[in-house]
PDB file of C-alpha atoms in Angstrom:
ATOM      1  CA  MET A 587      95.653  94.643 131.405  1.00 90.00           C
ATOM      2  CA  ASP A 588      93.580  94.777 128.013  1.00 94.00           C
ATOM      3  CA  THR A 589      90.921  96.937 127.720  1.00 95.00           C
ATOM      4  CA  ILE A 590      87.620  97.468 125.491  1.00 96.00           C
ATOM      5  CA  HIS A 591      88.039 100.533 123.436  1.00 95.00           C
ATOM      6  CA  HIS A 592      85.458 100.650 121.873  1.00 97.00           C
ATOM      7  CA  ILE A 593      81.838  98.906 120.627  1.00 98.00           C
ATOM      8  CA  ALA A 594      81.526  99.730 116.815  1.00 98.00           C
ATOM      9  CA  ILE A 595      77.564  99.662 115.172  1.00 98.00           C
ATOM     10  CA  GLN A 596      76.773 100.127 111.748  1.00 98.00           C
ATOM     11  CA  VAL A 597      74.455 102.691 110.357  1.00 98.00           C
ATOM     12  CA  SER A 598      73.393 103.947 107.008  1.00 97.00           C
ATOM     13  CA  ASP A 599      73.451 107.511 107.425  1.00 98.00           C
ATOM     14  CA  LEU A 600      76.756 108.774 109.662  1.00 98.00           C
ATOM     15  CA  PRO A 601      76.093 112.357 109.662  1.00 98.00           C
ATOM     16  CA  SER A 602      72.269 112.231 110.821  1.00 98.00           C
ATOM     17  CA  THR A 603      73.034 109.598 113.210  1.00 99.00           C
ATOM     18  CA  LEU A 604      76.073 111.309 114.526  1.00 99.00           C
ATOM     19  CA  ALA A 605      73.881 114.497 114.745  1.00 98.00           C
ATOM     20  CA  TRP A 606      71.188 112.465 116.992  1.00 99.00           C
ATOM     21  CA  TYR A 607      74.286 111.268 119.212  1.00 99.00           C
ATOM     22  CA  LYS A 608      75.733 114.382 119.513  1.00 98.00           C
ATOM     23  CA  ASN A 609      72.203 116.112 120.617  1.00 98.00           C
ATOM     24  CA  GLN A 610      70.916 113.533 123.104  1.00 98.00           C
ATOM     25  CA  TYR A 611      73.885 112.447 124.745  1.00 98.00           C
ATOM     26  CA  ASP A 612      76.864 114.436 126.162  1.00 98.00           C
ATOM     27  CA  VAL A 613      79.744 113.168 124.336  1.00 98.00           C
ATOM     28  CA  LYS A 614      82.949 114.112 122.610  1.00 98.00           C
ATOM     29  CA  VAL A 615      83.927 113.153 118.966  1.00 98.00           C
ATOM     30  CA  VAL A 616      87.403 112.052 119.151  1.00 95.00           C
ATOM     31  CA  TYR A 617      87.701 111.364 115.245  1.00 94.00           C
ATOM     32  CA  GLU A 618      85.415 111.735 111.913  1.00 95.00           C
ATOM     33  CA  ASP A 619      85.818 110.827 108.512  1.00 94.00           C
ATOM     34  CA  GLU A 620      83.583 110.028 105.514  1.00 93.00           C
ATOM     35  CA  THR A 621      83.327 106.289 106.567  1.00 93.00           C
ATOM     36  CA  TRP A 622      83.108 106.262 110.245  1.00 94.00           C
ATOM     37  CA  ALA A 623      83.008 108.418 113.627  1.00 97.00           C
ATOM     38  CA  LEU A 624      84.301 107.784 116.907  1.00 97.00           C
ATOM     39  CA  ILE A 625      82.320 109.201 120.314  1.00 98.00           C
ATOM     40  CA  GLN A 626      83.737 109.293 123.817  1.00 98.00           C
ATOM     41  CA  PHE A 627      81.170 108.879 126.670  1.00 98.00           C
ATOM     42  CA  ALA A 628      82.558 109.044 130.067  1.00 96.00           C
ATOM     43  CA  ASN A 629      83.189 104.920 130.092  1.00 94.00           C
ATOM     44  CA  VAL A 630      83.680 103.763 126.862  1.00 96.00           C
ATOM     45  CA  ALA A 631      83.574 104.765 122.948  1.00 98.00           C
ATOM     46  CA  LEU A 632      81.353 104.044 120.475  1.00 98.00           C
ATOM     47  CA  ALA A 633      82.111 103.992 116.616  1.00 97.00           C
ATOM     48  CA  LEU A 634      79.353 104.744 114.162  1.00 98.00           C
ATOM     49  CA  VAL A 635      80.302 102.622 110.870  1.00 97.00           C
ATOM     50  CA  LEU A 636      79.076 102.504 107.676  1.00 96.00           C
ATOM     51  CA  PRO A 637      78.292  98.830 106.456  1.00 95.00           C
ATOM     52  CA  ASP A 638      80.522  98.580 103.436  1.00 92.00           C
ATOM     53  CA  GLN A 639      83.233  99.898 105.294  1.00 89.00           C
ATOM     54  CA  HIS A 640      83.439  98.429 108.605  1.00 86.00           C
ATOM     55  CA  PRO A 641      82.065  95.132 110.059  1.00 91.00           C
ATOM     56  CA  PRO A 642      80.352  95.367 113.804  1.00 95.00           C
ATOM     57  CA  HIS A 643      82.718  94.806 116.281  1.00 97.00           C
ATOM     58  CA  PHE A 644      84.233  95.712 119.537  1.00 97.00           C
ATOM     59  CA  ALA A 645      87.650  96.867 119.611  1.00 97.00           C
ATOM     60  CA  ILE A 646      90.650  95.627 122.723  1.00 98.00           C
ATOM     61  CA  VAL A 647      93.781  97.485 123.056  1.00 97.00           C
ATOM     62  CA  SER A 648      96.162  95.591 123.442  1.00 96.00           C
ATOM     63  CA  GLU A 649     100.132  95.975 124.186  1.00 92.00           C
ATOM     64  CA  HIS A 650     100.409  92.672 122.318  1.00 94.00           C
ATOM     65  CA  ALA A 651      98.358  93.323 119.419  1.00 96.00           C
ATOM     66  CA  GLU A 652     100.652  92.097 116.579  1.00 96.00           C
ATOM     67  CA  ARG A 653     100.704  88.341 118.129  1.00 97.00           C
ATOM     68  CA  PHE A 654      97.298  88.397 116.641  1.00 97.00           C
ATOM     69  CA  GLY A 655      98.266  89.018 112.795  1.00 98.00           C
ATOM     70  CA  PRO A 656      99.859  91.663 110.770  1.00 98.00           C
ATOM     71  CA  LEU A 657      98.984  95.310 112.008  1.00 98.00           C
ATOM     72  CA  LYS A 658      97.316  97.629 109.647  1.00 97.00           C
ATOM     73  CA  THR A 659      97.849 101.577 110.162  1.00 96.00           C
ATOM     74  CA  HIS A 660      94.625 103.531 109.834  1.00 90.00           C
ATOM     75  CA  ARG A 661      94.251 107.326 109.290  1.00 85.00           C
ATOM     76  CA  ASP A 662      93.763 107.974 112.762  1.00 84.00           C
ATOM     77  CA  GLY A 663      97.173 107.081 113.720  1.00 89.00           C
ATOM     78  CA  THR A 664      96.261 103.591 115.424  1.00 92.00           C
ATOM     79  CA  ALA A 665      97.057 100.280 114.042  1.00 96.00           C
ATOM     80  CA  SER A 666      95.126  96.952 114.284  1.00 97.00           C
ATOM     81  CA  VAL A 667      94.105  93.608 113.063  1.00 97.00           C
ATOM     82  CA  TYR A 668      90.356  91.945 113.137  1.00 97.00           C
ATOM     83  CA  ILE A 669      89.627  88.387 114.690  1.00 98.00           C
ATOM     84  CA  ASN A 670      86.850  85.969 115.589  1.00 98.00           C
ATOM     85  CA  ASP A 671      86.341  84.537 118.771  1.00 98.00           C
ATOM     86  CA  PRO A 672      85.237  80.683 119.018  1.00 97.00           C
ATOM     87  CA  ALA A 673      81.737  82.023 118.567  1.00 97.00           C
ATOM     88  CA  GLY A 674      82.271  84.561 115.606  1.00 96.00           C
ATOM     89  CA  ASN A 675      82.449  87.711 117.138  1.00 97.00           C
ATOM     90  CA  CYS A 676      84.309  89.889 115.187  1.00 97.00           C
ATOM     91  CA  ILE A 677      86.788  91.543 117.792  1.00 98.00           C
ATOM     92  CA  GLU A 678      89.145  94.292 116.405  1.00 97.00           C
ATOM     93  CA  ILE A 679      92.712  94.094 118.384  1.00 98.00           C
ATOM     94  CA  LEU A 680      94.004  97.666 118.780  1.00 96.00           C
ATOM     95  CA  LYS A 681      97.177  99.347 119.340  1.00 96.00           C
ATOM     96  CA  LEU A 682      97.015 103.149 120.004  1.00 92.00           C
ATOM     97  CA  PRO A 683      99.898 105.467 118.563  1.00 88.00           C
ATOM     98  CA  ASP A 684     102.943 105.937 121.400  1.00 81.00           C
TER      99      ASP A 684
END
């Protein structure tokens, strides 16, 4: 069964927004670079992304991600392709590293 991996929201100031989430909630920073950060809550992850680097979206982990199009490998070791649902919502179809 496919799973929702994360929800991505755009932020204008990544360092201060990340600091705010870390100070307000019991979360773990899973990944961070100059364009985005991934924080893990108990039940789902939240990606904080810069507007000029990443679209707002939600990500679904799928064993068959390749069927949605060519996958791009990212610095964090994941690979994905972005698609839109019929309503125009952006979805990242994600394949996790083995």
